mmCIF file of C-alpha atoms and ligand atoms in Angstrom:
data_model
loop_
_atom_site.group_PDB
_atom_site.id
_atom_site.type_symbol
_atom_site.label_atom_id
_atom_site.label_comp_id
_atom_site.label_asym_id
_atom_site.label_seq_id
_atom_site.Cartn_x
_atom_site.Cartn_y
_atom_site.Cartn_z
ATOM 1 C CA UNK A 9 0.000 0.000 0.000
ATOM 2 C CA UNK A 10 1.071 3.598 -0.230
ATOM 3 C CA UNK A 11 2.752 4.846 3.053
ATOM 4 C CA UNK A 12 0.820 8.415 2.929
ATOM 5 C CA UNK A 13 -2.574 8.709 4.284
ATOM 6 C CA UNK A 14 -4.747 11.961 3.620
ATOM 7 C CA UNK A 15 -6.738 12.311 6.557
ATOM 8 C CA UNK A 16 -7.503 9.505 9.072
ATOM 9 C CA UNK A 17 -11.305 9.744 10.170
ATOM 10 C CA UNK A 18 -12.620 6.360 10.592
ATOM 11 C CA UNK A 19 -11.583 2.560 10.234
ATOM 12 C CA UNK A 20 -14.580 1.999 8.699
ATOM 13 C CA UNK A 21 -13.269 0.865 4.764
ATOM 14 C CA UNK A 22 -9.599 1.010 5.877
ATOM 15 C CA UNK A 23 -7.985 -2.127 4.534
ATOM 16 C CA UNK A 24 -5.919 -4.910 6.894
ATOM 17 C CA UNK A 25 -2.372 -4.031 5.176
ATOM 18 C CA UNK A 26 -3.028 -0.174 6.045
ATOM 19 C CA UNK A 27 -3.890 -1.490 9.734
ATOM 20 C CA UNK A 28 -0.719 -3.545 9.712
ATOM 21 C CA UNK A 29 1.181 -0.567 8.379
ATOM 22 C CA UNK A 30 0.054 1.705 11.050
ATOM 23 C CA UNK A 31 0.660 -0.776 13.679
ATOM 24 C CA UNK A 32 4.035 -1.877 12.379
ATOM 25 C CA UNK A 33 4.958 1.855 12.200
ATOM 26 C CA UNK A 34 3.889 2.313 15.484
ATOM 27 C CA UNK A 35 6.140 -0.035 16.814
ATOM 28 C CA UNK A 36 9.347 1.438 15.272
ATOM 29 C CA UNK A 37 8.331 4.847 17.071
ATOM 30 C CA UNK A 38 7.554 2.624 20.608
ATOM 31 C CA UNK A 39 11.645 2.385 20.550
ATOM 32 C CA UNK A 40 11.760 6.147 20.307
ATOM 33 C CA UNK A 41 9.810 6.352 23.736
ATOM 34 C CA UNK A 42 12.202 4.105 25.408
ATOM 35 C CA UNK A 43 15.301 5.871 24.922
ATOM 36 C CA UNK A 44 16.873 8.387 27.105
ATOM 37 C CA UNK A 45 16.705 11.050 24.722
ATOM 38 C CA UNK A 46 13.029 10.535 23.139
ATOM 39 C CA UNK A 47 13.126 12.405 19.999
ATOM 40 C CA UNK A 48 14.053 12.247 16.380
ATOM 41 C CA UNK A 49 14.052 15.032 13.762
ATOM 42 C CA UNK A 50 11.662 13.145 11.205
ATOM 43 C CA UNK A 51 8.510 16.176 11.358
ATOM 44 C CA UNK A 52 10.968 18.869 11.939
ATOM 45 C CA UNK A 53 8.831 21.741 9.950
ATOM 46 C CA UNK A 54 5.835 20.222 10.343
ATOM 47 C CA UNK A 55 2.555 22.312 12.485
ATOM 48 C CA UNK A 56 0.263 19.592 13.811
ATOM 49 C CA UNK A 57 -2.807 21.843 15.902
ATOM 50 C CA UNK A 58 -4.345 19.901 18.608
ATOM 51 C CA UNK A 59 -7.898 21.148 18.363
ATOM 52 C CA UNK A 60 -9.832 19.779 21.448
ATOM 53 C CA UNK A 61 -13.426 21.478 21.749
ATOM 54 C CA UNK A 62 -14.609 18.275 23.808
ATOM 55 C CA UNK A 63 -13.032 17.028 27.293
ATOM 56 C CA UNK A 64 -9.759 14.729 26.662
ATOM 57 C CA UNK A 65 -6.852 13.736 28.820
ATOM 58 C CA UNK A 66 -5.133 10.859 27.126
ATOM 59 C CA UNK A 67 -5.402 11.161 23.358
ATOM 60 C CA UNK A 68 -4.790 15.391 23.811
ATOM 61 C CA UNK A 69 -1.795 14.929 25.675
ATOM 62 C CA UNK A 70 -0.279 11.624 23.474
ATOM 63 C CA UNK A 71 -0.986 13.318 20.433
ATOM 64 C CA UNK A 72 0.836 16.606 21.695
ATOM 65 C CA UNK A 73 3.614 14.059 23.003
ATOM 66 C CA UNK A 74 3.888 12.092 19.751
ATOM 67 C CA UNK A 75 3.955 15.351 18.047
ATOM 68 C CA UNK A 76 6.994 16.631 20.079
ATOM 69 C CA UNK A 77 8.807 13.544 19.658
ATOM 70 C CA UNK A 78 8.621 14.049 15.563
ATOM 71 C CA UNK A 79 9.811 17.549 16.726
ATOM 72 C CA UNK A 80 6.903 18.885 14.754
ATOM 73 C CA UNK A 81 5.581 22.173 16.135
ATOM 74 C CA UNK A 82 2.437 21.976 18.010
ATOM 75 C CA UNK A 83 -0.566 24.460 18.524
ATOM 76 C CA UNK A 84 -2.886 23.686 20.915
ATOM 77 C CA UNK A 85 -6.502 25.230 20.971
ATOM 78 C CA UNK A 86 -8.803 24.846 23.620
ATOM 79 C CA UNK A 87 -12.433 25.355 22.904
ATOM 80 C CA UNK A 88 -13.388 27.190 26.464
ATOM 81 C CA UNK A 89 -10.434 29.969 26.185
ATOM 82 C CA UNK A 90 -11.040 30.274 22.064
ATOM 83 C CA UNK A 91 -13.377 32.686 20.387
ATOM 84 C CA UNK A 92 -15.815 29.507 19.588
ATOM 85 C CA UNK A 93 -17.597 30.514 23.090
ATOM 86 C CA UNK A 94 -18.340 34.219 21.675
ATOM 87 C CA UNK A 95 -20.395 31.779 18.712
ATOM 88 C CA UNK A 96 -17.510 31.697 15.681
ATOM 89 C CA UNK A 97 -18.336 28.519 14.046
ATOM 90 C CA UNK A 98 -16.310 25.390 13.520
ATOM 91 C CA UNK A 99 -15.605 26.372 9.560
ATOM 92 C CA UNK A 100 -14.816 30.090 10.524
ATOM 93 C CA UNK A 101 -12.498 29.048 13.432
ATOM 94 C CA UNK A 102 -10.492 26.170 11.164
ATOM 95 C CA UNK A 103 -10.067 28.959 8.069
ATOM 96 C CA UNK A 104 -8.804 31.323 10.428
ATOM 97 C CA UNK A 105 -6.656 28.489 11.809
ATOM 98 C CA UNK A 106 -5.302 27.264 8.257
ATOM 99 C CA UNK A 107 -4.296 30.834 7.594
ATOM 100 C CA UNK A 108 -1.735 30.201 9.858
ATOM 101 C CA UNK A 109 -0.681 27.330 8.090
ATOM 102 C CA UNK A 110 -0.885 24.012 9.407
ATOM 103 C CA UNK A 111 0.059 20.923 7.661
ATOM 104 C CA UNK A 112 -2.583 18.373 10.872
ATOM 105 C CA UNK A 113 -5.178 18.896 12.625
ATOM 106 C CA UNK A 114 -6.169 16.605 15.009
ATOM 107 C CA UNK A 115 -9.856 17.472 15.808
ATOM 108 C CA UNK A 116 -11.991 15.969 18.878
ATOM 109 C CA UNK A 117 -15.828 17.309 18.518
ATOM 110 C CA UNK A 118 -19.091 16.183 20.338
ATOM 111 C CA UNK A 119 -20.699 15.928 16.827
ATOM 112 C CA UNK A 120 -19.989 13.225 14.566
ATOM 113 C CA UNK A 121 -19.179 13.713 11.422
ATOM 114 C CA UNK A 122 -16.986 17.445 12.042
ATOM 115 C CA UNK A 123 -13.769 15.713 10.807
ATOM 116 C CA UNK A 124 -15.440 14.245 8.003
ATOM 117 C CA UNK A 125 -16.996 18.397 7.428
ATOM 118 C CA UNK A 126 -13.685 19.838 8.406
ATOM 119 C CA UNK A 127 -11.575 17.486 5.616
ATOM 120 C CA UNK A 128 -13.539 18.553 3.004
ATOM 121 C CA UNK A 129 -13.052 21.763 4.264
ATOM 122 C CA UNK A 130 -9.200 22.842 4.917
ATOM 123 C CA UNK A 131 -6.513 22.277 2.980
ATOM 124 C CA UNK A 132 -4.794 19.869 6.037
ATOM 125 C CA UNK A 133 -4.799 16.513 6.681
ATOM 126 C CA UNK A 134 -7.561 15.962 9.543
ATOM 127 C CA UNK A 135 -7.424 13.279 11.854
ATOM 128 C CA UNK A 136 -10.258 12.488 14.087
ATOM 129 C CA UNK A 137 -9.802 12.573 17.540
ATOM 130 C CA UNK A 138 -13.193 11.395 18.739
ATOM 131 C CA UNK A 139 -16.532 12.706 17.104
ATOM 132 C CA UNK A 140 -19.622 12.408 19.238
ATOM 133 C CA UNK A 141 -20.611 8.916 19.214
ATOM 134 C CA UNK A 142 -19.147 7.742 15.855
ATOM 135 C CA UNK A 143 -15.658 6.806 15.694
ATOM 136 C CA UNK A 144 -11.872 7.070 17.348
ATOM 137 C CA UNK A 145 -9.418 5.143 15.393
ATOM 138 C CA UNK A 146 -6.458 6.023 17.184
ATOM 139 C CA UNK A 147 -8.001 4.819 20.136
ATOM 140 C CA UNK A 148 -8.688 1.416 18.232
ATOM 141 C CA UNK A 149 -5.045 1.221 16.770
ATOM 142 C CA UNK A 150 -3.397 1.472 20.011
ATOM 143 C CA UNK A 151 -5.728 -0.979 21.315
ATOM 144 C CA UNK A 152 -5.024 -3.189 18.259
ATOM 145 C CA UNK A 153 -1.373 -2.255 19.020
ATOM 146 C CA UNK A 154 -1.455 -3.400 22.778
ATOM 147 C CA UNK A 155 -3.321 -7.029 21.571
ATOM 148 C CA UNK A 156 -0.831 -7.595 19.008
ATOM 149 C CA UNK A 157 1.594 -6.964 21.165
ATOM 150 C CA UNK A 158 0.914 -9.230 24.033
ATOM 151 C CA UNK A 159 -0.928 -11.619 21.930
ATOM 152 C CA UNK A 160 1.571 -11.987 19.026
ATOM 153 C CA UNK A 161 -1.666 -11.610 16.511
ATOM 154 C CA UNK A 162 -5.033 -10.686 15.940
ATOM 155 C CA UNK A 163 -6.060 -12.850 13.492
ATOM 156 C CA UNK A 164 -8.630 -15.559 15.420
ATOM 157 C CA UNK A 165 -8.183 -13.742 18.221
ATOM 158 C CA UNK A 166 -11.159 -14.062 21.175
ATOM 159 C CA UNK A 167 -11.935 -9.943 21.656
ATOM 160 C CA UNK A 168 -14.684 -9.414 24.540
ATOM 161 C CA UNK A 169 -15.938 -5.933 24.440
ATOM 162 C CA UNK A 170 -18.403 -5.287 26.807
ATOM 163 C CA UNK A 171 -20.633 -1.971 28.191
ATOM 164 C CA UNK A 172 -21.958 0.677 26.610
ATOM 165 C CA UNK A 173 -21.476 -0.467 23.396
ATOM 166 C CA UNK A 174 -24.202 2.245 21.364
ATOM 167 C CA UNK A 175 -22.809 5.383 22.279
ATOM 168 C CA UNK A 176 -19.077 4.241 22.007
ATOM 169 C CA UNK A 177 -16.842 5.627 19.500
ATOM 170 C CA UNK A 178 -14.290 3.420 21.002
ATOM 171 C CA UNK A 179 -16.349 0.387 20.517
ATOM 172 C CA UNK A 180 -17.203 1.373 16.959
ATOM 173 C CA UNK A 181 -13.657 1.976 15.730
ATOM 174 C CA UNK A 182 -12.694 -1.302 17.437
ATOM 175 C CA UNK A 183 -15.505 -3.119 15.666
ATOM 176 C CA UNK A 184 -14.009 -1.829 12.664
ATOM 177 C CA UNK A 185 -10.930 -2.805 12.840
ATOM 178 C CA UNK A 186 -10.254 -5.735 14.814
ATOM 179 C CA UNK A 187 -12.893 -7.330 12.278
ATOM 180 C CA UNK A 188 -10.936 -5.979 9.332
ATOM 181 C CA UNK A 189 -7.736 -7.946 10.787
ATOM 182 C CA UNK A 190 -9.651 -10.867 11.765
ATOM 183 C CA UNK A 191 -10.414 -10.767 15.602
ATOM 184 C CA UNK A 192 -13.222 -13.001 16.630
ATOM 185 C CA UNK A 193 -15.416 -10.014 18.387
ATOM 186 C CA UNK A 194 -18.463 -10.702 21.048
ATOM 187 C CA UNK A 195 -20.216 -7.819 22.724
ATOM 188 C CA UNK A 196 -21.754 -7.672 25.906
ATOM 189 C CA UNK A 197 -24.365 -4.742 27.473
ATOM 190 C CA UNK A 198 -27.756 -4.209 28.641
ATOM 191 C CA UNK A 199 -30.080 -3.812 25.638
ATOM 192 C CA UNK A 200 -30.617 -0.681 26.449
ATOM 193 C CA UNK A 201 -26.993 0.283 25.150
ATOM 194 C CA UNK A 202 -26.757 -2.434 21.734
ATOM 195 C CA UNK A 203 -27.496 -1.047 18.822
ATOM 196 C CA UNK A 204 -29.516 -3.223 16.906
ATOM 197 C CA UNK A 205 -27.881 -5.101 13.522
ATOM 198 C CA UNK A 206 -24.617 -5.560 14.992
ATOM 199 C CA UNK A 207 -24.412 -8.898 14.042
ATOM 200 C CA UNK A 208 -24.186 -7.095 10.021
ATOM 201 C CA UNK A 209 -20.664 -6.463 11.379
ATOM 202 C CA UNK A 210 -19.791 -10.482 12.041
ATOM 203 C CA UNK A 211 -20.014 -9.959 15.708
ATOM 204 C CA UNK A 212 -21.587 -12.399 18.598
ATOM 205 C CA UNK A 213 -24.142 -10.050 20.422
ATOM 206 C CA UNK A 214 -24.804 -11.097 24.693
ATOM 207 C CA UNK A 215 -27.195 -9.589 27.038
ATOM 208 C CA UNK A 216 -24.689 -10.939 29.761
ATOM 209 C CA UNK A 217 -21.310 -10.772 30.460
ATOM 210 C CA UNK A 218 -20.746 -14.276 31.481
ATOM 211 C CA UNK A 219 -20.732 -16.069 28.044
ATOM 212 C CA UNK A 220 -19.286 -12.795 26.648
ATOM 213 C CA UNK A 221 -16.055 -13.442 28.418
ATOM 214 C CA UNK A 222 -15.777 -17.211 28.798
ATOM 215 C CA UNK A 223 -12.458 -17.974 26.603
ATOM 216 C CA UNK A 224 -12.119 -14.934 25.963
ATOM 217 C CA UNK A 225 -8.051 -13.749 25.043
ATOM 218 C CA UNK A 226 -8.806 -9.562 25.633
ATOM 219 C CA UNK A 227 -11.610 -8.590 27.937
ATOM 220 C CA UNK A 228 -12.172 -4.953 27.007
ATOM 221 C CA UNK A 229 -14.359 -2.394 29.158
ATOM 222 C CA UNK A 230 -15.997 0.456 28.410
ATOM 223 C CA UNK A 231 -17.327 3.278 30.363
ATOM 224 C CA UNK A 232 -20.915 4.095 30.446
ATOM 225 C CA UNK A 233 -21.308 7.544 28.771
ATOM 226 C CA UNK A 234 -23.988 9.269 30.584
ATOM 227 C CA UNK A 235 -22.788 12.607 29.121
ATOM 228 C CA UNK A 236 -24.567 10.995 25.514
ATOM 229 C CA UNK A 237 -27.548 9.735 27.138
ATOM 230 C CA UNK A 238 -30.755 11.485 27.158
ATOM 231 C CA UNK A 239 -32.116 9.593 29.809
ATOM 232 C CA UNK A 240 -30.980 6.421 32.705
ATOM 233 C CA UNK A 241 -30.536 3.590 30.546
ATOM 234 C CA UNK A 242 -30.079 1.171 33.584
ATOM 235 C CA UNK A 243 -31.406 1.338 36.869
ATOM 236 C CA UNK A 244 -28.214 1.984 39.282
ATOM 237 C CA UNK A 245 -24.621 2.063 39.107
ATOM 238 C CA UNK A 246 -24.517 -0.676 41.662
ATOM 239 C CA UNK A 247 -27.010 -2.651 40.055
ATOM 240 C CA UNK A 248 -24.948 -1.950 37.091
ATOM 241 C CA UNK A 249 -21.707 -3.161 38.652
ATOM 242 C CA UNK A 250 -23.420 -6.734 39.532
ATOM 243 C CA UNK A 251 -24.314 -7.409 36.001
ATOM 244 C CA UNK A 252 -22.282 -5.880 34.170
ATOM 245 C CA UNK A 253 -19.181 -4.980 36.051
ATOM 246 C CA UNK A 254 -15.602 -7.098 35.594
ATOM 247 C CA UNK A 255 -14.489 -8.194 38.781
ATOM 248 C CA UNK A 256 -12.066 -11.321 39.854
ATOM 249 C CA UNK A 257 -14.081 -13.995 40.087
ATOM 250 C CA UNK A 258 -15.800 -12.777 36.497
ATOM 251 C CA UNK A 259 -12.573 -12.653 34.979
ATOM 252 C CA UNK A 260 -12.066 -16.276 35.923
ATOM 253 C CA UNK A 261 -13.973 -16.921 32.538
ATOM 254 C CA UNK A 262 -11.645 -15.821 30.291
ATOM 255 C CA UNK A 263 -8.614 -17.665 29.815
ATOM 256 C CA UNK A 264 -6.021 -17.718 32.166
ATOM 257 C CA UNK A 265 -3.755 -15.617 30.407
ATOM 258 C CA UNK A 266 -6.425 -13.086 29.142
ATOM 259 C CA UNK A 267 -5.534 -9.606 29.112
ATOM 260 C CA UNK A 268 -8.093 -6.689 30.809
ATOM 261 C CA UNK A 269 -8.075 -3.299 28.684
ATOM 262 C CA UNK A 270 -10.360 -0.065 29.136
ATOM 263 C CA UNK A 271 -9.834 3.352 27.146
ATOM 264 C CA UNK A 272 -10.329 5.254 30.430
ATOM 265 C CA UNK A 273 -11.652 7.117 31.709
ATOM 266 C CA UNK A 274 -12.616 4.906 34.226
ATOM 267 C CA UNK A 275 -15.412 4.337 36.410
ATOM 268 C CA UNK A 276 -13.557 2.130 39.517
ATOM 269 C CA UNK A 277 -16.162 0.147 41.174
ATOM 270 C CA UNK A 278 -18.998 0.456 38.312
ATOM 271 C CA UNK A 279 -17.654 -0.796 34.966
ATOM 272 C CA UNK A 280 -14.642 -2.761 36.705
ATOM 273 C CA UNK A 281 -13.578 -3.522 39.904
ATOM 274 C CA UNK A 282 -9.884 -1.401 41.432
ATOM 275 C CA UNK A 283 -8.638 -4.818 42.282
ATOM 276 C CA UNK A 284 -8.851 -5.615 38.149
ATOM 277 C CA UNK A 285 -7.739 -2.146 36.803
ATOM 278 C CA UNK A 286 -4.594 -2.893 38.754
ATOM 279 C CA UNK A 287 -4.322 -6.201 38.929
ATOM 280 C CA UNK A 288 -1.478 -8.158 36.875
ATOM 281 C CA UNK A 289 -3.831 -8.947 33.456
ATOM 282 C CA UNK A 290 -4.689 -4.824 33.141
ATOM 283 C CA UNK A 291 -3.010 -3.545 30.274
ATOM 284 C CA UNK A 292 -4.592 -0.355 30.936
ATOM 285 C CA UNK A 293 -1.480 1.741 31.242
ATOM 286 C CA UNK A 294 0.394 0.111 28.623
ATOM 287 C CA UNK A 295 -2.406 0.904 26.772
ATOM 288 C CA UNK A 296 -1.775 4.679 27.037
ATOM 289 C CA UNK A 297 2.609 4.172 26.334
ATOM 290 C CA UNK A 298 1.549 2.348 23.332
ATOM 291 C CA UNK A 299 -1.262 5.390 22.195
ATOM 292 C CA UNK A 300 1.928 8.428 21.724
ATOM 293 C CA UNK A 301 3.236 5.364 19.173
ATOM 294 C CA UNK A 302 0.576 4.703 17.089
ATOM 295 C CA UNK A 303 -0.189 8.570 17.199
ATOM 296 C CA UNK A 304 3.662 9.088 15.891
ATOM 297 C CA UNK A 305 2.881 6.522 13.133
ATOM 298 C CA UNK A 306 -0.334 8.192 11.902
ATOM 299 C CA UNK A 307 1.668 12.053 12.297
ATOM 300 C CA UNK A 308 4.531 10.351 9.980
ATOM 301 C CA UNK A 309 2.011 8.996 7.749
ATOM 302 C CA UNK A 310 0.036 11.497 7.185
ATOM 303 C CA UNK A 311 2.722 14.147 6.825
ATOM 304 C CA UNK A 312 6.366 12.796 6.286
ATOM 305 C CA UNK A 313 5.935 13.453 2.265
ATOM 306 C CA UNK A 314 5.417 17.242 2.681
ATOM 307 C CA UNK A 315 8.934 17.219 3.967
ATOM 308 C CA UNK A 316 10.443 15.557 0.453
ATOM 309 C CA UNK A 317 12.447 17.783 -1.410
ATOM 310 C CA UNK A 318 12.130 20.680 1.692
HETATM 311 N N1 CP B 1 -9.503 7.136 25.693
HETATM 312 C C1 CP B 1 -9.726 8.458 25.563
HETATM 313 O O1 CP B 1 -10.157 8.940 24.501
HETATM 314 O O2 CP B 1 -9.435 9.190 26.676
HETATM 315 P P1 CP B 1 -9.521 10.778 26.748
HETATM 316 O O3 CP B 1 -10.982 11.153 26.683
HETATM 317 O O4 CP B 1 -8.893 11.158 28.050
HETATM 318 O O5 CP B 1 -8.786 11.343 25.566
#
C-alpha cells in the first residue's frame, strides 16, 4: 500500500495491510519512547494543531507528546479559552486556523461527522480525535497495538468488548478494525446500550457478560457515557456493577492468560472492579505508552511526504 494517508477519520473501509502498516509503524516509534533522549528530527517543519473542543486527557496529551517527539511544532486550541464561546463557528475558526498554516489537525468534537466536514473543508490533513458517538481510530489502533503486542496476533483472536457499546466511539472503531484484521469479536451490554444489527458487522451479540467473556483472550471495558444519554438507561450504578461490572471472580472466565483493557476514563467500582484495573492482566497503562506510538505513526504517515524535497 502507499505509506501516505490523507486524513484519518474512521476505520470503517480502511484495509488490513493499512492497519498492519500503522501498527508496524507504530512499533518502530515505541523504541523512540524508550530511549533516554526521546526524539528524532523526522517532522521537523511540520505544524500539527491539537484542536480539542470536547473534554480529553489521554489522546490530547499523546498526540501533543507524539507530536513533540517528531519535533513537529504543536498548537494547541482549547475550545473554552477560544473565540468559539463568543459563537464563531467550527468552519470560521479552522479557516482562520489554516491561515496560519498548518500541515494536521487533530480534531476531537461532540458531533460526529466534524472531521469528516472539516476534511472537506481545509486544505490539512484531519485526523479524528473522537466525534460524538461515531468513531476514534487512534483509540482502536493502540488498542489493536497493545493485543498484538501481548498476543503476538489478531487474526482468530477471542476480543470481549463489553458496556456501553451504542454510544461508544471506542467500541465502533474497534468493531471496525479488529474485524478488518480478523479478531473473533463478542459484545456484551444491557439492551438498552446495543445497537440493533450488529451482528451485520460479524459480531456475537450477549445480554450478559458471562458467556461474553468465557475464553475470551482480551476482555475490554468500556465506560458508560452518561454525558450521551438522554435519559438512565439502567437502573443503578450498583445494580450496574453486579451485572455488568468485571471483577475477579468474572474474569475467571476468560482464559487464564487473558488480558483486561479499558480506554479510560474509568469508572472504579462500576464498569470494573480497582482490584482488576490494577491487577497483573490490566493492560490499561500500557495501553496509554503504546497510544503516543501509534499517534507518531499516523503524524509520519500522514505528513512525512510534505517534507520531500524541503
Ligand atoms: N480514551 C480516551 O479517549 O481518553 P480521553 O478522553 O482522556 O482522551
Amino acid at each position: 500500500m502507499s505509506t501516505r494517508m490523507n486524513h484519518l477519520l474512521g476505520l470503517e473501509g480502511v484495509s488490513r495491510e493499512q492497519i498492519q502498516t500503522i501498527l508496524d509503524l507504530g512499533r518502530e516509534f515505541k523504541a523512540v519512547g524508550q530511549r533516554r533522549i526521546k526524539k528524532v528530527p523526522t517532522l521537523r517543519g511540520i505544524t500539527v494543531v491539537l484542536m480539542f473542543i470536547e473534554p480529553s486527557t489521554r489522546t490530547r496529551m499523546s498526540f501533543e507528546v507524539a507530536a513533540k517527539r517528531l519535533s513537529a511544532e504543536t498548537l494547541a486550541f482549547t475550545a473554552s479559552t477560544s473565540a468559539l464561546s463568543k459563537g464563531e463557528t467550527l468552519l470560521d475558526t479552522a479557516q482562520n486556523i489554516m491561515a496560519m498554516k498548518p500541515d494536521v489537525i487533530v480534531l476531537r468534537h461532540a458531533f460526529s461527522g466534524s472531521p469528516h466536514f472539516l476534511a472537506k473543508n481545509v486544505d490539512a490533513a484531519v485526523v479524528n480525535a473522537g466525534d460524538g458517538q461515531h468513531e476514534h481510530p487512534t483509540q482502536a489502533l493502540l488498542d489493536m497495538f497493545t493485543m498484538q503486542d501481548k498476543k503476538g496476533r489478531l487474526d482468530g483472536l477471542e476480543v470481549a468488548i463489553v458496556g456501553d457499546i451504542r454510544h461508544s466511539r471506542v467500541a465502533l472503531s474497534n468493531l471496525w478494525g479488529l474485524t478488518t484484521m480478523g479478531a473473533k469479536v463478542r459484545v456484551a451490554g444491557p439492551r438498552t446500550m446495543l445497537p440493533v444489527h450488529l451482528d451485520r458487522l460479524g459480531v456475537k451479540v450477549f445480554d450478559r457478560i458471562e458467556p461474553a467473556i468465557e475464553g475470551a483472550d482480551v476482555v475490554m471495558m468500556l465506560r458508560i457515557q452518561k454525558e450521551r444519554m438522554g435519559k438512565d438507561l439502567f437502573p443503578s450504578d450498583r445494580e450496574y456493577a453486579r451485572i455488568f461490572g468485571l471483577d475477579s471472580s468474572k474474569l475467571r472466565l476468560a482464559k487464564p492468560d487473558a488480558i483486561v483493557m479499558h480506554p479510560g476514563p474509568m469508572n472504579r467500582g462500576v464498569e470494573i472492579t480497582p482490584e482488576v484495573a490494577d491487577g497483573s492482566r490490566s493492560v490499561i497503562l500500557e495501553q496509554v505508552e503504546n497510544g503516543v506510538a501509534v499517534r507518531m505513526a499516523v503524524l509520519y504517515l500522514l505528513s512525512a511526504h510534505l517534507l520531500e524535497g524541503a
